[in-house]
Amino acid sequence: MSSDATFGDYGGQYVPEALMPAIDELTDAYERYVLDNEDGFMDEFRARLQDFGGRPTPIQRADQLSERYGCDVYLKREDLLHGGAHKLNNALGQVLLAKYMGKDRIIAETGAGQHGTATAMACAHLDMPCEIYMGRTDINRQRPNVFRMRINGAEVNPVDVGRGTLKEAITETFRDWAGTVEDTHYVVGSVVGPHPFPSMVRDFQAVISEEARAQFRDRTGGLPDTVVACAGGGSNTMGSFAAFIDDDGSDGDDRVDLHAVEAGGSSLQVDEEAGVAPNSATLSTGEEGVLHGARTKLLQDSDGQIMESHSVSAGLDYAGVGPELAQLVDEGRVTPANVDDDVALAAFHRLSATEGIIPALESAHALGYLEERIGVVEETEKGGAALGDSILVTVSGRGDKDLETVIEESADRDLDAAPDMDVFREGIR
Amino acid sequence: MTGDATTSGTSGSGDLDGSTLSNAFAEGPAFVPYLVAGDPDFESSKAYLEALDRGGADVIELGLPFSEPMAEGPTIQTAIARALEGGMTPDRYFELAESLDVEASLVCMTYYNLVYQYGTESGPRPFVERAAEAGIEGLVIPDLPAEEAEDLRAACDEFGLDLIFIVAPTTDGDRLDRMRELVSGYVYVQARLGTTGARSDVSDQTATILERVADWEVPRAVGFGISSGEHAERIVAGGADGIIVGSALIDVVAEGVETGRPVRETANQLESLASELTEGAAAGARKNRSEPEGQ
């Protein structure tokens, strides 16, 4: 672990002056409590992840997918973490850190609502007042998560500017923080933002790959050939990759390939006139720039105005990406990929119908990538060559939150495993 | 220190012959209005800026709208949305700056991504070169702390622009020293915590921060929350060398847009509010002269 503020050319601290002292204070707290385990912070964090969060989450061999793709497919089941997504790892870490720092109020942004619900849960658990900023569009398409946040005692502040999604919510939360830094901690929801957030959130999420690497070893005696994780801002991605980054094949060790799957949305084509990128494939198509406190890859027009991104999955719908992930892609350590809405929806249904696991639409992108890269393999053929003989895929969350979206979006598409829901759609919306 | 012909910072263009921005503060307290360029459209915006000039503006902070303005409150954020909707781009911005018939010095206020992306080569140099060509004399970049400002400072030095930094109520110690080293033109003193927006009170924090930058080589302009001549007077009497006013002026523009008022009427209102603020600042300076200096 390092506390460097930059990742090559990426990262840094591009924030208004009023926030700099808070950022400095947070950096100091990160180094002391997270990196040096001062006052036993990390011990308490791990204990709470276990007791409250239900860690460790298992890895599971997906038998049907393994057969389909002719290789061993293992799932890291972050959908089984308390709250139903990997987000709790980070939220619990930061809310606990805020307590150690003596802050008495928590604010956070949320897109899909998963980070908001995780933060609201962590705040209720640790007895901290909590306010969540959420775009109006997201509120409308993620209502169950709004209810969960409210029921856990959080205030939910709707953000009406722009298109009313994640990037507006982030901007609004920074704005709150600029006036309240003295007593408030901003729980950033991904490996984005100014240092120390990208490093700190990665360290809190790294538990995913720390567990998975040991579990995979125990189970198989080796390491997976490839780890696949979906990427929006990149917290699940960095969490899934962190412990494998050094398995880069140098010194004759086994190499673990790392594939980050972004949302290809409906198209990779950009409508510059309208300022819309109908995808959020930042790693594949983005250009370097500065947004929300960090230099990183962004979806932006030629002037540098930030584009509206799109994905069927609200949690991947973001115009930026974590600076460390951008660097790992530049260095060739991480392979960027993307699958479109159709492929993700098909994968959602496939895992649900054949493995009994309803994945989040975000995670469905990682699963869809297997279908796209490997495809169905004949019985006699030893398959999986594209991604190796053993693949570890992180199921970053469960899909209950996405059911309405999936049913609506599936109705107009010809998807193999999708059940006919027409009779039942009346009652929806 | 009001009335002193101050020189600019140690590393800026002020090394050449004293920055013209600093000079704008030399003949009494400076009135520094802020508007978003292109709000709500190119021609109206031009009329409003020229009205502020007639109302006594010494420096105009001309905002180049960015889609994610993280340091702004709702008033300026909405103005930025109007300007983007009205078709404002960096190239149109420079055309607007060139077309202005004003005596005031122009300072560009925007976010770093637009500076960074401009032109074909990456980095801030092409933007600064174009800004200099358009007659812009300084830059304020709210999301660029001193730690990240080296490249921009170098480009500003190359093309003779001042680089203004914002000192917040929370800024102290090493951070103050670092800014002092890099600043030129004037220092933007943020009067209170939070984002921009007109407020009816003037913060006690202001006096404390002014104290902290009292011995800087550049003039001190105070912003955030100034909305009337009476505020302006109190701020200048409290030791500021200039006042920065944004949201109170944008409220006038916004009201004009909402009520469909003719551009000329809004311009007249802006001019009279500008005059009130200019006179308020002058009154504050007179008060200072009649009382012994506090420092």
PDB file of N, CA and C in Angstrom, chain A residues 141 162-165 167-168 263-282 285 298-312 317-319 341, chain B residues 67-68 85:
ATOM      1  N   ARG A 141     -35.386   6.030 -10.746  1.00  0.00           N
ATOM      2  CA  ARG A 141     -35.188   4.677 -11.259  1.00  0.00           C
ATOM      3  C   ARG A 141     -34.647   3.706 -10.218  1.00  0.00           C
ATOM      4  N   GLY A 162     -28.749  19.477 -14.143  1.00  0.00           N
ATOM      5  CA  GLY A 162     -28.256  18.611 -15.202  1.00  0.00           C
ATOM      6  C   GLY A 162     -29.224  17.485 -15.485  1.00  0.00           C
ATOM      7  N   ARG A 163     -28.648  16.299 -15.735  1.00  0.00           N
ATOM      8  CA  ARG A 163     -29.483  15.163 -16.037  1.00  0.00           C
ATOM      9  C   ARG A 163     -29.910  14.444 -14.749  1.00  0.00           C
ATOM     10  N   GLY A 164     -29.418  14.937 -13.626  1.00  0.00           N
ATOM     11  CA  GLY A 164     -29.844  14.368 -12.353  1.00  0.00           C
ATOM     12  C   GLY A 164     -29.316  12.975 -12.109  1.00  0.00           C
ATOM     13  N   THR A 165     -28.024  12.747 -12.431  1.00  0.00           N
ATOM     14  CA  THR A 165     -27.437  11.438 -12.155  1.00  0.00           C
ATOM     15  C   THR A 165     -26.174  11.592 -11.300  1.00  0.00           C
ATOM     16  N   LYS A 167     -22.895  12.192 -11.592  1.00  0.00           N
ATOM     17  CA  LYS A 167     -21.895  13.268 -11.583  1.00  0.00           C
ATOM     18  C   LYS A 167     -22.441  14.553 -10.975  1.00  0.00           C
ATOM     19  N   GLU A 168     -23.737  14.812 -11.169  1.00  0.00           N
ATOM     20  CA  GLU A 168     -24.340  15.977 -10.528  1.00  0.00           C
ATOM     21  C   GLU A 168     -24.399  15.775  -9.018  1.00  0.00           C
ATOM     22  N   ALA A 263     -19.288  -0.361 -19.207  1.00  0.00           N
ATOM     23  CA  ALA A 263     -20.581  -0.377 -19.881  1.00  0.00           C
ATOM     24  C   ALA A 263     -20.443   0.202 -21.279  1.00  0.00           C
ATOM     25  N   GLY A 264     -20.682  -0.635 -22.282  1.00  0.00           N
ATOM     26  CA  GLY A 264     -20.694  -0.151 -23.658  1.00  0.00           C
ATOM     27  C   GLY A 264     -21.995   0.550 -24.001  1.00  0.00           C
ATOM     28  N   GLY A 265     -22.973   0.488 -23.081  1.00  0.00           N
ATOM     29  CA  GLY A 265     -24.243   1.176 -23.279  1.00  0.00           C
ATOM     30  C   GLY A 265     -24.938   0.716 -24.537  1.00  0.00           C
ATOM     31  N   SER A 266     -25.501   1.683 -25.282  1.00  0.00           N
ATOM     32  CA  SER A 266     -26.181   1.331 -26.526  1.00  0.00           C
ATOM     33  C   SER A 266     -25.237   1.467 -27.712  1.00  0.00           C
ATOM     34  N   SER A 267     -24.145   2.227 -27.535  1.00  0.00           N
ATOM     35  CA  SER A 267     -23.215   2.448 -28.637  1.00  0.00           C
ATOM     36  C   SER A 267     -21.945   3.102 -28.102  1.00  0.00           C
ATOM     37  N   LEU A 268     -20.823   2.884 -28.807  1.00  0.00           N
ATOM     38  CA  LEU A 268     -19.595   3.590 -28.418  1.00  0.00           C
ATOM     39  C   LEU A 268     -19.479   4.918 -29.164  1.00  0.00           C
ATOM     40  N   GLN A 269     -20.402   5.170 -30.094  1.00  0.00           N
ATOM     41  CA  GLN A 269     -20.391   6.432 -30.828  1.00  0.00           C
ATOM     42  C   GLN A 269     -20.831   7.567 -29.908  1.00  0.00           C
ATOM     43  N   VAL A 270     -20.237   8.733 -30.139  1.00  0.00           N
ATOM     44  CA  VAL A 270     -20.508   9.869 -29.276  1.00  0.00           C
ATOM     45  C   VAL A 270     -21.272  10.928 -30.051  1.00  0.00           C
ATOM     46  N   ASP A 271     -22.278  11.526 -29.410  1.00  0.00           N
ATOM     47  CA  ASP A 271     -22.977  12.650 -30.017  1.00  0.00           C
ATOM     48  C   ASP A 271     -22.407  13.935 -29.418  1.00  0.00           C
ATOM     49  N   GLU A 272     -21.384  14.471 -30.096  1.00  0.00           N
ATOM     50  CA  GLU A 272     -20.670  15.634 -29.551  1.00  0.00           C
ATOM     51  C   GLU A 272     -21.590  16.850 -29.445  1.00  0.00           C
ATOM     52  N   GLU A 273     -22.441  17.014 -30.437  1.00  0.00           N
ATOM     53  CA  GLU A 273     -23.373  18.150 -30.465  1.00  0.00           C
ATOM     54  C   GLU A 273     -24.251  18.181 -29.214  1.00  0.00           C
ATOM     55  N   ALA A 274     -24.801  17.011 -28.884  1.00  0.00           N
ATOM     56  CA  ALA A 274     -25.690  16.931 -27.725  1.00  0.00           C
ATOM     57  C   ALA A 274     -24.917  16.732 -26.420  1.00  0.00           C
ATOM     58  N   GLY A 275     -23.590  16.527 -26.521  1.00  0.00           N
ATOM     59  CA  GLY A 275     -22.802  16.291 -25.314  1.00  0.00           C
ATOM     60  C   GLY A 275     -23.130  14.972 -24.655  1.00  0.00           C
ATOM     61  N   VAL A 276     -23.498  13.980 -25.457  1.00  0.00           N
ATOM     62  CA  VAL A 276     -23.899  12.689 -24.892  1.00  0.00           C
ATOM     63  C   VAL A 276     -23.018  11.564 -25.423  1.00  0.00           C
ATOM     64  N   ALA A 277     -22.488  10.760 -24.505  1.00  0.00           N
ATOM     65  CA  ALA A 277     -21.831   9.508 -24.861  1.00  0.00           C
ATOM     66  C   ALA A 277     -22.797   8.411 -24.420  1.00  0.00           C
ATOM     67  N   PRO A 278     -23.387   7.642 -25.354  1.00  0.00           N
ATOM     68  CA  PRO A 278     -24.388   6.650 -24.937  1.00  0.00           C
ATOM     69  C   PRO A 278     -23.744   5.409 -24.334  1.00  0.00           C
ATOM     70  N   ASN A 279     -22.708   5.603 -23.522  1.00  0.00           N
ATOM     71  CA  ASN A 279     -21.989   4.494 -22.884  1.00  0.00           C
ATOM     72  C   ASN A 279     -21.266   5.073 -21.680  1.00  0.00           C
ATOM     73  N   SER A 280     -20.579   4.236 -20.909  1.00  0.00           N
ATOM     74  CA  SER A 280     -19.634   4.802 -19.945  1.00  0.00           C
ATOM     75  C   SER A 280     -18.325   4.040 -20.026  1.00  0.00           C
ATOM     76  N   ALA A 281     -17.856   3.856 -21.253  1.00  0.00           N
ATOM     77  CA  ALA A 281     -16.613   3.121 -21.508  1.00  0.00           C
ATOM     78  C   ALA A 281     -15.417   4.064 -21.433  1.00  0.00           C
ATOM     79  N   THR A 282     -15.210   4.610 -20.230  1.00  0.00           N
ATOM     80  CA  THR A 282     -14.186   5.631 -20.047  1.00  0.00           C
ATOM     81  C   THR A 282     -12.778   5.112 -20.315  1.00  0.00           C
ATOM     82  N   THR A 285     -12.504   4.562 -24.228  1.00  0.00           N
ATOM     83  CA  THR A 285     -12.701   5.665 -25.173  1.00  0.00           C
ATOM     84  C   THR A 285     -12.421   7.040 -24.579  1.00  0.00           C
ATOM     85  N   LEU A 298     -11.589  10.601 -18.925  1.00  0.00           N
ATOM     86  CA  LEU A 298     -12.942  11.140 -18.844  1.00  0.00           C
ATOM     87  C   LEU A 298     -13.657  11.024 -20.167  1.00  0.00           C
ATOM     88  N   LEU A 299     -14.977  10.974 -20.098  1.00  0.00           N
ATOM     89  CA  LEU A 299     -15.788  11.147 -21.292  1.00  0.00           C
ATOM     90  C   LEU A 299     -16.068  12.641 -21.408  1.00  0.00           C
ATOM     91  N   GLN A 300     -15.476  13.278 -22.410  1.00  0.00           N
ATOM     92  CA  GLN A 300     -15.609  14.722 -22.525  1.00  0.00           C
ATOM     93  C   GLN A 300     -15.625  15.105 -23.995  1.00  0.00           C
ATOM     94  N   ASP A 301     -16.141  16.309 -24.276  1.00  0.00           N
ATOM     95  CA  ASP A 301     -16.116  16.764 -25.662  1.00  0.00           C
ATOM     96  C   ASP A 301     -14.776  17.441 -25.952  1.00  0.00           C
ATOM     97  N   SER A 302     -14.600  17.933 -27.170  1.00  0.00           N
ATOM     98  CA  SER A 302     -13.276  18.459 -27.539  1.00  0.00           C
ATOM     99  C   SER A 302     -12.933  19.733 -26.771  1.00  0.00           C
ATOM    100  N   ASP A 303     -13.935  20.431 -26.216  1.00  0.00           N
ATOM    101  CA  ASP A 303     -13.654  21.610 -25.396  1.00  0.00           C
ATOM    102  C   ASP A 303     -13.262  21.241 -23.968  1.00  0.00           C
ATOM    103  N   GLY A 304     -13.592  20.009 -23.554  1.00  0.00           N
ATOM    104  CA  GLY A 304     -13.338  19.625 -22.171  1.00  0.00           C
ATOM    105  C   GLY A 304     -14.588  19.647 -21.305  1.00  0.00           C
ATOM    106  N   GLN A 305     -15.761  19.885 -21.918  1.00  0.00           N
ATOM    107  CA  GLN A 305     -17.006  19.775 -21.143  1.00  0.00           C
ATOM    108  C   GLN A 305     -17.302  18.287 -20.945  1.00  0.00           C
ATOM    109  N   ILE A 306     -17.792  17.950 -19.737  1.00  0.00           N
ATOM    110  CA  ILE A 306     -18.018  16.547 -19.411  1.00  0.00           C
ATOM    111  C   ILE A 306     -19.296  16.063 -20.090  1.00  0.00           C
ATOM    112  N   MET A 307     -19.216  14.881 -20.693  1.00  0.00           N
ATOM    113  CA  MET A 307     -20.360  14.305 -21.403  1.00  0.00           C
ATOM    114  C   MET A 307     -21.334  13.648 -20.435  1.00  0.00           C
ATOM    115  N   GLU A 308     -22.577  13.578 -20.850  1.00  0.00           N
ATOM    116  CA  GLU A 308     -23.537  12.735 -20.161  1.00  0.00           C
ATOM    117  C   GLU A 308     -23.258  11.299 -20.597  1.00  0.00           C
ATOM    118  N   SER A 309     -23.050  10.413 -19.641  1.00  0.00           N
ATOM    119  CA  SER A 309     -22.787   9.018 -19.987  1.00  0.00           C
ATOM    120  C   SER A 309     -24.101   8.249 -19.940  1.00  0.00           C
ATOM    121  N   HIS A 310     -24.075   7.024 -20.427  1.00  0.00           N
ATOM    122  CA  HIS A 310     -25.267   6.192 -20.312  1.00  0.00           C
ATOM    123  C   HIS A 310     -24.919   4.719 -20.103  1.00  0.00           C
ATOM    124  N   SER A 311     -25.711   4.055 -19.291  1.00  0.00           N
ATOM    125  CA  SER A 311     -25.684   2.610 -19.220  1.00  0.00           C
ATOM    126  C   SER A 311     -27.022   2.158 -18.667  1.00  0.00           C
ATOM    127  N   VAL A 312     -27.440   0.962 -19.045  1.00  0.00           N
ATOM    128  CA  VAL A 312     -28.643   0.377 -18.475  1.00  0.00           C
ATOM    129  C   VAL A 312     -28.422   0.153 -16.972  1.00  0.00           C
ATOM    130  N   ASP A 317     -22.803   4.113 -14.626  1.00  0.00           N
ATOM    131  CA  ASP A 317     -23.112   5.292 -15.427  1.00  0.00           C
ATOM    132  C   ASP A 317     -22.332   6.501 -14.903  1.00  0.00           C
ATOM    133  N   TYR A 318     -21.077   6.631 -15.265  1.00  0.00           N
ATOM    134  CA  TYR A 318     -20.236   7.723 -14.758  1.00  0.00           C
ATOM    135  C   TYR A 318     -19.220   8.095 -15.827  1.00  0.00           C
ATOM    136  N   ALA A 319     -18.967   9.398 -15.970  1.00  0.00           N
ATOM    137  CA  ALA A 319     -18.112   9.890 -17.063  1.00  0.00           C
ATOM    138  C   ALA A 319     -16.621   9.832 -16.729  1.00  0.00           C
ATOM    139  N   ASP A 341     -25.423  -2.943 -23.519  1.00  0.00           N
ATOM    140  CA  ASP A 341     -26.615  -3.205 -22.695  1.00  0.00           C
ATOM    141  C   ASP A 341     -27.199  -4.600 -22.993  1.00  0.00           C
TER     142      ASP A 341
ATOM    143  N   SER B  67     -19.054  22.463 -17.275  1.00  0.00           N
ATOM    144  CA  SER B  67     -20.239  21.660 -16.987  1.00  0.00           C
ATOM    145  C   SER B  67     -20.320  21.163 -15.540  1.00  0.00           C
ATOM    146  N   GLU B  68     -19.196  21.105 -14.843  1.00  0.00           N
ATOM    147  CA  GLU B  68     -19.205  20.585 -13.458  1.00  0.00           C
ATOM    148  C   GLU B  68     -18.592  21.599 -12.492  1.00  0.00           C
ATOM    149  N   GLU B  85     -26.196  26.432 -22.307  1.00  0.00           N
ATOM    150  CA  GLU B  85     -27.397  26.277 -23.132  1.00  0.00           C
ATOM    151  C   GLU B  85     -27.396  27.309 -24.266  1.00  0.00           C
TER     152      GLU B  85
END
